[in-house]
mmCIF file of C-alpha atoms in Angstrom:
data_model
loop_
_atom_site.group_PDB
_atom_site.id
_atom_site.type_symbol
_atom_site.label_atom_id
_atom_site.label_comp_id
_atom_site.label_asym_id
_atom_site.label_seq_id
_atom_site.Cartn_x
_atom_site.Cartn_y
_atom_site.Cartn_z
ATOM 1 C CA UNK T 1 67.068 56.139 -40.810
ATOM 2 C CA UNK T 2 68.322 59.293 -42.481
ATOM 3 C CA UNK T 3 65.800 62.080 -43.144
ATOM 4 C CA UNK T 4 67.028 62.209 -46.764
ATOM 5 C CA UNK T 5 65.134 58.969 -47.455
ATOM 6 C CA UNK T 6 61.876 60.899 -47.188
ATOM 7 C CA UNK T 7 62.766 63.245 -50.042
ATOM 8 C CA UNK T 8 60.510 63.342 -53.089
ATOM 9 C CA UNK T 9 61.708 61.170 -56.012
ATOM 10 C CA UNK T 10 62.694 64.175 -58.146
ATOM 11 C CA UNK T 11 65.040 65.439 -55.430
ATOM 12 C CA UNK T 12 66.512 61.972 -54.991
ATOM 13 C CA UNK T 13 67.294 61.903 -58.699
ATOM 14 C CA UNK T 14 68.941 65.320 -58.542
ATOM 15 C CA UNK T 15 71.138 64.197 -55.641
ATOM 16 C CA UNK T 16 72.338 60.966 -57.262
ATOM 17 C CA UNK T 17 72.843 62.856 -60.552
ATOM 18 C CA UNK T 18 75.157 65.312 -58.802
ATOM 19 C CA UNK T 19 77.037 62.542 -56.965
ATOM 20 C CA UNK T 20 77.646 60.604 -60.190
ATOM 21 C CA UNK T 21 78.763 63.747 -62.029
ATOM 22 C CA UNK T 22 81.144 64.756 -59.229
ATOM 23 C CA UNK T 23 82.640 61.261 -58.899
ATOM 24 C CA UNK T 24 83.240 61.020 -62.638
ATOM 25 C CA UNK T 25 84.762 64.507 -62.781
ATOM 26 C CA UNK T 26 87.134 63.836 -59.879
ATOM 27 C CA UNK T 27 88.378 60.472 -61.138
ATOM 28 C CA UNK T 28 88.882 61.530 -64.773
ATOM 29 C CA UNK T 29 92.350 63.055 -64.547
ATOM 30 C CA UNK T 30 93.922 60.292 -62.387
ATOM 31 C CA UNK T 31 92.597 57.600 -64.746
ATOM 32 C CA UNK T 32 93.846 59.553 -67.772
ATOM 33 C CA UNK T 33 97.331 59.794 -66.227
ATOM 34 C CA UNK T 34 97.342 56.051 -65.439
ATOM 35 C CA UNK T 35 96.383 55.221 -69.019
ATOM 36 C CA UNK T 36 99.199 57.396 -70.375
ATOM 37 C CA UNK T 37 101.810 56.028 -67.956
ATOM 38 C CA UNK T 38 100.859 52.406 -68.708
ATOM 39 C CA UNK T 39 100.575 53.078 -72.466
ATOM 40 C CA UNK T 40 96.927 52.008 -72.535
ATOM 41 C CA UNK T 41 96.221 54.032 -75.643
ATOM 42 C CA UNK T 42 94.490 53.801 -79.016
ATOM 43 C CA UNK T 43 97.167 54.181 -81.673
ATOM 44 C CA UNK T 44 96.291 55.830 -85.020
ATOM 45 C CA UNK T 45 96.153 53.767 -88.201
ATOM 46 C CA UNK T 46 94.731 54.006 -91.721
ATOM 47 C CA UNK T 47 91.133 53.516 -90.522
ATOM 48 C CA UNK T 48 91.151 55.561 -87.314
ATOM 49 C CA UNK T 49 90.619 59.296 -87.427
ATOM 50 C CA UNK T 50 92.934 60.531 -84.664
ATOM 51 C CA UNK T 51 96.527 61.494 -85.480
ATOM 52 C CA UNK T 52 98.195 60.577 -82.192
ATOM 53 C CA UNK T 53 97.828 57.953 -79.418
ATOM 54 C CA UNK T 54 94.861 58.669 -77.118
ATOM 55 C CA UNK T 55 94.185 57.004 -73.708
ATOM 56 C CA UNK T 56 91.258 54.560 -73.824
ATOM 57 C CA UNK T 57 90.115 54.150 -70.211
ATOM 58 C CA UNK T 58 87.187 56.558 -70.412
ATOM 59 C CA UNK T 59 84.825 53.654 -69.770
ATOM 60 C CA UNK T 60 86.387 53.143 -66.347
ATOM 61 C CA UNK T 61 85.658 56.784 -65.511
ATOM 62 C CA UNK T 62 82.020 56.517 -66.582
ATOM 63 C CA UNK T 63 81.536 53.219 -64.745
ATOM 64 C CA UNK T 64 83.038 54.674 -61.555
ATOM 65 C CA UNK T 65 80.575 57.560 -61.707
ATOM 66 C CA UNK T 66 77.663 55.169 -62.260
ATOM 67 C CA UNK T 67 78.625 53.014 -59.277
ATOM 68 C CA UNK T 68 79.194 56.058 -57.047
ATOM 69 C CA UNK T 69 75.744 57.396 -57.911
ATOM 70 C CA UNK T 70 74.035 54.033 -57.399
ATOM 71 C CA UNK T 71 75.847 53.470 -54.104
ATOM 72 C CA UNK T 72 74.527 56.778 -52.844
ATOM 73 C CA UNK T 73 71.095 55.928 -54.259
ATOM 74 C CA UNK T 74 71.091 52.844 -52.022
ATOM 75 C CA UNK T 75 70.696 55.163 -49.031
ATOM 76 C CA UNK T 76 67.633 56.690 -50.666
ATOM 77 C CA UNK T 77 65.895 53.734 -52.278
ATOM 78 C CA UNK T 78 66.362 49.999 -52.744
ATOM 79 C CA UNK T 79 67.800 49.001 -56.101
ATOM 80 C CA UNK T 80 67.858 45.227 -55.733
ATOM 81 C CA UNK T 81 66.085 44.879 -59.090
ATOM 82 C CA UNK T 82 69.057 46.298 -61.014
ATOM 83 C CA UNK T 83 71.831 44.474 -59.130
ATOM 84 C CA UNK T 84 72.128 41.804 -61.896
ATOM 85 C CA UNK T 85 72.462 44.657 -64.423
ATOM 86 C CA UNK T 86 75.361 46.153 -62.472
ATOM 87 C CA UNK T 87 76.980 42.703 -62.256
ATOM 88 C CA UNK T 88 76.675 42.285 -66.032
ATOM 89 C CA UNK T 89 78.196 45.742 -66.520
ATOM 90 C CA UNK T 90 81.196 44.735 -64.376
ATOM 91 C CA UNK T 91 81.809 41.648 -66.504
ATOM 92 C CA UNK T 92 81.448 43.604 -69.743
ATOM 93 C CA UNK T 93 83.813 46.300 -68.485
ATOM 94 C CA UNK T 94 86.422 43.630 -67.819
ATOM 95 C CA UNK T 95 85.943 42.093 -71.283
ATOM 96 C CA UNK T 96 86.049 45.516 -72.944
ATOM 97 C CA UNK T 97 89.197 46.683 -71.150
ATOM 98 C CA UNK T 98 90.957 43.413 -72.045
ATOM 99 C CA UNK T 99 89.897 44.036 -75.654
ATOM 100 C CA UNK T 100 91.314 47.570 -75.473
ATOM 101 C CA UNK T 101 94.624 46.414 -73.988
ATOM 102 C CA UNK T 102 95.296 43.066 -75.656
ATOM 103 C CA UNK T 103 92.541 42.542 -78.225
ATOM 104 C CA UNK T 104 89.900 39.802 -78.354
ATOM 105 C CA UNK T 105 88.760 37.963 -81.451
ATOM 106 C CA UNK T 106 85.341 39.129 -82.617
ATOM 107 C CA UNK T 107 83.720 35.718 -82.370
ATOM 108 C CA UNK T 108 85.091 35.155 -78.863
ATOM 109 C CA UNK T 109 83.635 38.465 -77.780
ATOM 110 C CA UNK T 110 80.351 37.575 -79.489
ATOM 111 C CA UNK T 111 80.148 34.317 -77.488
ATOM 112 C CA UNK T 112 80.923 36.150 -74.243
ATOM 113 C CA UNK T 113 78.195 38.682 -74.990
ATOM 114 C CA UNK T 114 75.644 35.889 -75.398
ATOM 115 C CA UNK T 115 76.703 34.353 -72.077
ATOM 116 C CA UNK T 116 76.469 37.670 -70.224
ATOM 117 C CA UNK T 117 73.088 38.354 -71.847
ATOM 118 C CA UNK T 118 71.713 35.033 -70.580
ATOM 119 C CA UNK T 119 73.031 35.639 -67.078
ATOM 120 C CA UNK T 120 71.517 39.131 -66.966
ATOM 121 C CA UNK T 121 68.159 38.016 -68.365
ATOM 122 C CA UNK T 122 67.758 35.243 -65.822
ATOM 123 C CA UNK T 123 69.094 37.477 -63.045
ATOM 124 C CA UNK T 124 66.689 40.347 -63.670
ATOM 125 C CA UNK T 125 63.816 38.159 -64.945
ATOM 126 C CA UNK T 126 63.204 40.962 -67.451
ATOM 127 C CA UNK T 127 63.003 39.865 -71.046
ATOM 128 C CA UNK T 128 61.041 40.680 -74.191
ATOM 129 C CA UNK T 129 57.528 39.315 -73.677
ATOM 130 C CA UNK T 130 55.139 42.255 -74.028
ATOM 131 C CA UNK T 131 54.040 43.073 -77.596
ATOM 132 C CA UNK T 132 51.006 45.100 -76.362
ATOM 133 C CA UNK T 133 48.685 43.440 -78.881
ATOM 134 C CA UNK T 134 50.753 44.524 -81.898
ATOM 135 C CA UNK T 135 49.973 42.270 -84.901
ATOM 136 C CA UNK T 136 47.494 40.521 -82.627
ATOM 137 C CA UNK T 137 50.268 39.384 -80.243
ATOM 138 C CA UNK T 138 49.983 40.246 -76.554
ATOM 139 C CA UNK T 139 52.720 38.120 -75.000
ATOM 140 C CA UNK T 140 55.254 35.620 -76.314
ATOM 141 C CA UNK T 141 56.531 32.466 -74.633
ATOM 142 C CA UNK T 142 59.459 32.533 -72.226
ATOM 143 C CA UNK T 143 61.698 30.646 -74.659
ATOM 144 C CA UNK T 144 60.934 33.055 -77.493
ATOM 145 C CA UNK T 145 61.277 36.019 -75.125
ATOM 146 C CA UNK T 146 64.719 34.918 -73.939
ATOM 147 C CA UNK T 147 65.924 34.424 -77.524
ATOM 148 C CA UNK T 148 64.648 37.867 -78.529
ATOM 149 C CA UNK T 149 66.291 39.354 -75.429
ATOM 150 C CA UNK T 150 69.702 37.829 -76.207
ATOM 151 C CA UNK T 151 69.432 39.100 -79.790
ATOM 152 C CA UNK T 152 68.521 42.557 -78.468
ATOM 153 C CA UNK T 153 71.434 42.551 -76.026
ATOM 154 C CA UNK T 154 74.032 41.569 -78.625
ATOM 155 C CA UNK T 155 72.572 43.953 -81.208
ATOM 156 C CA UNK T 156 72.493 46.985 -78.917
ATOM 157 C CA UNK T 157 75.972 46.374 -77.471
ATOM 158 C CA UNK T 158 77.536 46.089 -80.932
ATOM 159 C CA UNK T 159 75.515 48.953 -82.418
ATOM 160 C CA UNK T 160 76.662 51.299 -79.671
ATOM 161 C CA UNK T 161 80.222 50.037 -79.971
ATOM 162 C CA UNK T 162 80.279 50.658 -83.730
ATOM 163 C CA UNK T 163 78.875 54.178 -83.449
ATOM 164 C CA UNK T 164 81.901 55.155 -81.349
ATOM 165 C CA UNK T 165 84.205 56.545 -84.002
ATOM 166 C CA UNK T 166 84.719 60.281 -83.411
ATOM 167 C CA UNK T 167 85.011 62.633 -80.449
ATOM 168 C CA UNK T 168 81.726 63.175 -78.643
ATOM 169 C CA UNK T 169 79.478 61.019 -80.817
ATOM 170 C CA UNK T 170 78.893 57.973 -78.620
ATOM 171 C CA UNK T 171 78.762 60.004 -75.393
ATOM 172 C CA UNK T 172 76.327 62.613 -76.762
ATOM 173 C CA UNK T 173 74.056 59.930 -78.216
ATOM 174 C CA UNK T 174 74.363 58.054 -74.923
ATOM 175 C CA UNK T 175 73.257 61.125 -72.971
ATOM 176 C CA UNK T 176 70.319 61.576 -75.356
ATOM 177 C CA UNK T 177 69.303 57.920 -74.941
ATOM 178 C CA UNK T 178 69.606 58.096 -71.148
ATOM 179 C CA UNK T 179 67.427 61.210 -71.027
ATOM 180 C CA UNK T 180 64.656 59.471 -73.000
ATOM 181 C CA UNK T 181 64.709 56.392 -70.787
ATOM 182 C CA UNK T 182 64.935 58.472 -67.626
ATOM 183 C CA UNK T 183 61.743 60.341 -68.532
ATOM 184 C CA UNK T 184 59.918 57.096 -69.328
ATOM 185 C CA UNK T 185 61.007 55.298 -66.151
ATOM 186 C CA UNK T 186 60.476 58.294 -63.906
ATOM 187 C CA UNK T 187 56.968 58.958 -65.205
ATOM 188 C CA UNK T 188 56.177 55.253 -64.843
ATOM 189 C CA UNK T 189 57.433 55.363 -61.207
ATOM 190 C CA UNK T 190 60.179 52.814 -61.918
ATOM 191 C CA UNK T 191 62.705 54.703 -59.823
ATOM 192 C CA UNK T 192 65.482 52.099 -59.794
ATOM 193 C CA UNK T 193 65.893 52.185 -63.560
ATOM 194 C CA UNK T 194 65.272 55.934 -63.587
ATOM 195 C CA UNK T 195 68.201 56.324 -61.197
ATOM 196 C CA UNK T 196 70.355 54.096 -63.407
ATOM 197 C CA UNK T 197 69.604 56.336 -66.400
ATOM 198 C CA UNK T 198 70.217 59.497 -64.354
ATOM 199 C CA UNK T 199 73.605 58.453 -62.951
ATOM 200 C CA UNK T 200 74.767 57.199 -66.358
ATOM 201 C CA UNK T 201 73.830 60.509 -67.947
ATOM 202 C CA UNK T 202 75.690 62.380 -65.211
ATOM 203 C CA UNK T 203 78.766 60.158 -65.380
ATOM 204 C CA UNK T 204 79.079 60.740 -69.128
ATOM 205 C CA UNK T 205 78.964 64.540 -68.912
ATOM 206 C CA UNK T 206 82.576 65.088 -67.679
ATOM 207 C CA UNK T 207 83.823 62.526 -70.187
ATOM 208 C CA UNK T 208 81.955 64.292 -73.003
ATOM 209 C CA UNK T 209 83.463 67.663 -72.061
ATOM 210 C CA UNK T 210 87.034 66.314 -71.972
ATOM 211 C CA UNK T 211 86.521 64.238 -75.107
ATOM 212 C CA UNK T 212 85.165 67.143 -77.169
ATOM 213 C CA UNK T 213 86.804 70.259 -75.725
ATOM 214 C CA UNK T 214 89.916 68.895 -74.032
ATOM 215 C CA UNK T 215 93.357 68.661 -75.606
ATOM 216 C CA UNK T 216 95.911 67.230 -73.184
ATOM 217 C CA UNK T 217 93.098 65.619 -71.168
ATOM 218 C CA UNK T 218 91.340 63.964 -74.121
ATOM 219 C CA UNK T 219 90.477 60.298 -73.558
ATOM 220 C CA UNK T 220 88.472 57.748 -75.531
ATOM 221 C CA UNK T 221 85.727 55.713 -73.899
ATOM 222 C CA UNK T 222 87.130 52.522 -75.416
ATOM 223 C CA UNK T 223 85.465 49.148 -75.871
ATOM 224 C CA UNK T 224 85.211 48.872 -72.091
ATOM 225 C CA UNK T 225 82.989 51.940 -71.993
ATOM 226 C CA UNK T 226 80.846 51.138 -75.011
ATOM 227 C CA UNK T 227 80.249 47.588 -73.797
ATOM 228 C CA UNK T 228 79.284 48.789 -70.310
ATOM 229 C CA UNK T 229 76.881 51.366 -71.708
ATOM 230 C CA UNK T 230 75.531 48.969 -74.319
ATOM 231 C CA UNK T 231 74.800 46.489 -71.520
ATOM 232 C CA UNK T 232 72.985 49.140 -69.527
ATOM 233 C CA UNK T 233 70.949 50.288 -72.543
ATOM 234 C CA UNK T 234 69.938 46.730 -73.396
ATOM 235 C CA UNK T 235 68.873 46.151 -69.780
ATOM 236 C CA UNK T 236 66.624 49.194 -69.999
ATOM 237 C CA UNK T 237 65.091 47.948 -73.240
ATOM 238 C CA UNK T 238 64.417 44.517 -71.752
ATOM 239 C CA UNK T 239 62.808 46.116 -68.705
ATOM 240 C CA UNK T 240 60.597 48.313 -70.888
ATOM 241 C CA UNK T 241 59.488 45.373 -73.038
ATOM 242 C CA UNK T 242 58.872 43.034 -70.099
ATOM 243 C CA UNK T 243 55.427 42.097 -68.875
ATOM 244 C CA UNK T 244 55.821 43.772 -65.494
ATOM 245 C CA UNK T 245 56.656 47.177 -66.972
ATOM 246 C CA UNK T 246 53.759 47.060 -69.404
ATOM 247 C CA UNK T 247 51.382 46.172 -66.585
ATOM 248 C CA UNK T 248 52.694 49.006 -64.412
ATOM 249 C CA UNK T 249 52.425 51.467 -67.299
ATOM 250 C CA UNK T 250 48.805 50.566 -68.004
ATOM 251 C CA UNK T 251 47.961 51.046 -64.326
ATOM 252 C CA UNK T 252 49.076 54.702 -64.450
ATOM 253 C CA UNK T 253 46.480 57.013 -65.982
ATOM 254 C CA UNK T 254 47.865 60.545 -65.637
ATOM 255 C CA UNK T 255 51.619 60.832 -65.598
ATOM 256 C CA UNK T 256 52.504 62.762 -68.726
ATOM 257 C CA UNK T 257 52.530 66.484 -69.236
ATOM 258 C CA UNK T 258 49.140 67.474 -70.535
ATOM 259 C CA UNK T 259 47.590 64.026 -70.516
ATOM 260 C CA UNK T 260 47.975 60.374 -69.626
ATOM 261 C CA UNK T 261 49.528 57.303 -71.151
ATOM 262 C CA UNK T 262 47.215 55.593 -73.596
ATOM 263 C CA UNK T 263 47.131 51.962 -74.599
ATOM 264 C CA UNK T 264 48.390 53.090 -78.023
ATOM 265 C CA UNK T 265 51.782 54.109 -76.626
ATOM 266 C CA UNK T 266 54.003 51.541 -78.349
ATOM 267 C CA UNK T 267 56.918 50.557 -76.153
ATOM 268 C CA UNK T 268 58.582 48.727 -79.043
ATOM 269 C CA UNK T 269 58.340 51.820 -81.262
ATOM 270 C CA UNK T 270 59.721 53.942 -78.424
ATOM 271 C CA UNK T 271 62.846 51.805 -78.023
ATOM 272 C CA UNK T 272 63.399 51.693 -81.792
ATOM 273 C CA UNK T 273 63.024 55.469 -82.005
ATOM 274 C CA UNK T 274 65.563 56.092 -79.254
ATOM 275 C CA UNK T 275 68.143 53.805 -80.922
ATOM 276 C CA UNK T 276 67.052 54.486 -84.498
ATOM 277 C CA UNK T 277 70.212 55.921 -86.049
ATOM 278 C CA UNK T 278 72.800 53.638 -84.342
ATOM 279 C CA UNK T 279 70.809 50.522 -85.283
ATOM 280 C CA UNK T 280 70.188 51.631 -88.884
ATOM 281 C CA UNK T 281 73.844 52.590 -89.354
ATOM 282 C CA UNK T 282 75.084 49.308 -87.880
ATOM 283 C CA UNK T 283 72.741 47.123 -89.941
ATOM 284 C CA UNK T 284 73.660 48.919 -93.168
ATOM 285 C CA UNK T 285 77.384 48.595 -92.518
ATOM 286 C CA UNK T 286 77.130 44.917 -91.540
ATOM 287 C CA UNK T 287 75.063 44.002 -94.615
ATOM 288 C CA UNK T 288 77.513 45.847 -96.852
ATOM 289 C CA UNK T 289 80.406 43.896 -95.313
ATOM 290 C CA UNK T 290 78.593 40.609 -95.839
ATOM 291 C CA UNK T 291 77.887 41.601 -99.455
ATOM 292 C CA UNK T 292 81.652 42.124 -99.898
ATOM 293 C CA UNK T 293 82.191 38.650 -98.391
ATOM 294 C CA UNK T 294 83.786 40.020 -95.250
ATOM 295 C CA UNK T 295 82.998 39.409 -91.605
ATOM 296 C CA UNK T 296 80.177 41.693 -90.386
ATOM 297 C CA UNK T 297 82.469 42.575 -87.466
ATOM 298 C CA UNK T 298 85.492 43.527 -89.593
ATOM 299 C CA UNK T 299 86.407 47.200 -89.142
ATOM 300 C CA UNK T 300 86.174 49.661 -92.029
ATOM 301 C CA UNK T 301 85.384 53.330 -92.688
ATOM 302 C CA UNK T 302 81.856 53.094 -94.123
ATOM 303 C CA UNK T 303 79.917 54.344 -91.095
ATOM 304 C CA UNK T 304 77.946 57.551 -91.529
ATOM 305 C CA UNK T 305 80.337 59.495 -89.299
ATOM 306 C CA UNK T 306 83.275 58.385 -91.482
ATOM 307 C CA UNK T 307 81.497 59.704 -94.571
ATOM 308 C CA UNK T 308 80.858 63.060 -92.930
ATOM 309 C CA UNK T 309 84.526 63.394 -91.978
ATOM 310 C CA UNK T 310 85.679 62.295 -95.454
ATOM 311 C CA UNK T 311 83.566 65.141 -96.850
ATOM 312 C CA UNK T 312 85.420 67.618 -94.647
ATOM 313 C CA UNK T 313 83.092 67.944 -91.661
ATOM 314 C CA UNK T 314 84.620 68.463 -88.233
ATOM 315 C CA UNK T 315 84.066 65.972 -85.430
ATOM 316 C CA UNK T 316 81.764 68.337 -83.544
ATOM 317 C CA UNK T 317 79.849 69.156 -86.740
ATOM 318 C CA UNK T 318 79.359 65.453 -87.449
ATOM 319 C CA UNK T 319 78.303 64.782 -83.868
ATOM 320 C CA UNK T 320 75.687 67.533 -83.962
ATOM 321 C CA UNK T 321 74.252 66.295 -87.257
ATOM 322 C CA UNK T 322 73.976 62.675 -86.165
ATOM 323 C CA UNK T 323 72.326 63.686 -82.892
ATOM 324 C CA UNK T 324 69.800 65.777 -84.822
ATOM 325 C CA UNK T 325 69.092 62.859 -87.153
ATOM 326 C CA UNK T 326 68.366 60.630 -84.159
ATOM 327 C CA UNK T 327 66.135 63.301 -82.610
ATOM 328 C CA UNK T 328 64.087 63.392 -85.823
ATOM 329 C CA UNK T 329 63.191 59.744 -85.278
ATOM 330 C CA UNK T 330 62.184 60.392 -81.664
ATOM 331 C CA UNK T 331 60.097 63.388 -82.717
ATOM 332 C CA UNK T 332 58.399 61.281 -85.409
ATOM 333 C CA UNK T 333 57.443 58.680 -82.811
ATOM 334 C CA UNK T 334 55.998 61.308 -80.464
ATOM 335 C CA UNK T 335 54.029 62.880 -83.318
ATOM 336 C CA UNK T 336 52.594 59.537 -84.449
ATOM 337 C CA UNK T 337 51.664 58.615 -80.885
ATOM 338 C CA UNK T 338 49.981 61.943 -80.154
ATOM 339 C CA UNK T 339 48.079 61.789 -83.457
ATOM 340 C CA UNK T 340 46.624 58.449 -82.367
ATOM 341 C CA UNK T 341 48.442 56.175 -84.807
ATOM 342 C CA UNK T 342 48.216 52.467 -84.050
ATOM 343 C CA UNK T 343 51.145 50.662 -82.463
ATOM 344 C CA UNK T 344 51.956 49.056 -85.792
ATOM 345 C CA UNK T 345 52.077 52.384 -87.628
ATOM 346 C CA UNK T 346 54.137 53.941 -84.854
ATOM 347 C CA UNK T 347 56.717 51.225 -85.426
ATOM 348 C CA UNK T 348 56.557 51.449 -89.232
ATOM 349 C CA UNK T 349 57.027 55.214 -89.060
ATOM 350 C CA UNK T 350 59.963 54.941 -86.686
ATOM 351 C CA UNK T 351 61.684 52.300 -88.827
ATOM 352 C CA UNK T 352 61.218 54.384 -91.989
ATOM 353 C CA UNK T 353 62.601 57.491 -90.253
ATOM 354 C CA UNK T 354 65.646 55.581 -88.953
ATOM 355 C CA UNK T 355 66.413 54.111 -92.374
ATOM 356 C CA UNK T 356 65.967 57.491 -94.055
ATOM 357 C CA UNK T 357 68.124 59.241 -91.437
ATOM 358 C CA UNK T 358 71.008 56.884 -92.231
ATOM 359 C CA UNK T 359 70.556 55.919 -95.877
ATOM 360 C CA UNK T 360 69.767 59.329 -97.404
ATOM 361 C CA UNK T 361 72.814 61.160 -95.949
ATOM 362 C CA UNK T 362 74.952 58.107 -96.743
ATOM 363 C CA UNK T 363 73.876 58.124 -100.401
ATOM 364 C CA UNK T 364 74.361 61.892 -100.746
ATOM 365 C CA UNK T 365 77.778 61.922 -99.063
ATOM 366 C CA UNK T 366 78.994 59.005 -101.180
ATOM 367 C CA UNK T 367 77.777 60.781 -104.295
ATOM 368 C CA UNK T 368 79.725 63.940 -103.447
ATOM 369 C CA UNK T 369 82.882 61.883 -102.850
ATOM 370 C CA UNK T 370 82.542 60.280 -106.298
ATOM 371 C CA UNK T 371 81.560 63.537 -108.012
ATOM 372 C CA UNK T 372 83.619 66.308 -106.343
ATOM 373 C CA UNK T 373 82.826 68.809 -109.117
ATOM 374 C CA UNK T 374 79.026 68.647 -108.850
ATOM 375 C CA UNK T 375 76.900 71.413 -107.304
ATOM 376 C CA UNK T 376 75.944 69.214 -104.353
ATOM 377 C CA UNK T 377 79.622 68.650 -103.537
ATOM 378 C CA UNK T 378 80.201 72.389 -103.484
ATOM 379 C CA UNK T 379 77.259 72.908 -101.152
ATOM 380 C CA UNK T 380 78.472 70.142 -98.827
ATOM 381 C CA UNK T 381 82.006 71.554 -98.842
ATOM 382 C CA UNK T 382 80.723 74.976 -97.717
ATOM 383 C CA UNK T 383 78.667 73.420 -94.902
ATOM 384 C CA UNK T 384 81.625 71.276 -93.875
ATOM 385 C CA UNK T 385 83.935 74.301 -93.717
ATOM 386 C CA UNK T 386 81.495 76.115 -91.425
ATOM 387 C CA UNK T 387 81.470 73.160 -89.021
ATOM 388 C CA UNK T 388 85.111 73.725 -88.067
ATOM 389 C CA UNK T 389 85.834 75.741 -84.931
ATOM 390 C CA UNK T 390 89.279 77.220 -84.428
ATOM 391 C CA UNK T 391 90.696 76.785 -80.951
ATOM 392 C CA UNK T 392 91.073 80.435 -80.117
ATOM 393 C CA UNK T 393 89.194 83.038 -78.121
ATOM 394 C CA UNK T 394 86.404 81.555 -76.016
ATOM 395 C CA UNK T 395 87.070 78.047 -77.356
ATOM 396 C CA UNK T 396 90.705 78.178 -76.282
ATOM 397 C CA UNK T 397 89.641 79.347 -72.825
ATOM 398 C CA UNK T 398 87.192 76.439 -72.555
ATOM 399 C CA UNK T 399 89.950 74.026 -73.616
ATOM 400 C CA UNK T 400 92.368 75.317 -70.975
ATOM 401 C CA UNK T 401 89.648 75.209 -68.319
ATOM 402 C CA UNK T 402 88.739 71.606 -69.219
ATOM 403 C CA UNK T 403 92.379 70.480 -69.333
ATOM 404 C CA UNK T 404 93.022 71.952 -65.876
ATOM 405 C CA UNK T 405 89.892 70.404 -64.339
#
């Protein structure tokens, strides 16, 4: 037995974080070159925002980093409980890459997502059962829990896939989501899922840097990447909302900074807060498509990030704003929890914040597009102009450093 096994959990997490980051960084350039040589690229069209073909195998890079980190984690701690999650991620990566290369009909992909969700739920035995007494409900039946879990899986996978529209947005939101879940799992002593969040966060960092600051080394994460990450996020949600996690959480009395978990910590509100903006944006767009008598999965340019770009904002400016909007929802949840709000009001507050974070900017940005001569449009135009960063000076040096890495 290696002495490293006896390390404290926080040092184990640091080690697997570094391994995942290093593996992802080292494999990025070879995968990018393969994608270019095999013409596995995302070509520009009227809806897409890039102006030239971009490689789309970023998901393979992130997945490689995740697996490298988890493989090393196996020498430090058993992760049998998340093996079905990794298996589901492999299947979803395959489906996503096929979709990137050849294309898959939306309803075929929808059916495959349901199948993978069922396999993962029964493999992990983690599904939505724990309502923590909200609305007078403690636990739901297995049948109802499985149905809710499949709905959660499909919803999260598609919400994360749809949010991926500009450089850095999906990866930065993914890092933010992973950080939130890592803190929850680590403080609850669920180290297997904490490690999964840590290695995913680390594996996305090199991709984020190339995607945002790179030029010749830019690569998209593709459907393969968003479906892998959406699978992992949904697995974390199902674990958090399962009976076993709720029981373990209630058994811990002093694990937070400055206090302990209370029975009024709503796990449902927490998960909604972490995914607030992507879910609100996706639901709005899908309902608008249905209202226009189109398929809810048909692509268009009505997402919030499209509206920002149409108003002149840069990709990085849009990414920063959408991350801040999502953080507002998380902050609102923490404030409501610490003020002693009931689980129901924590959830109501989170839902209202998520809807406001998406609907208010959407309404304002649409108004400025329809009324370009109004005062609000002038204000937005000035803010949009400031969001652009010229690639010179320090930014040009960062670009050259990233491209050479």
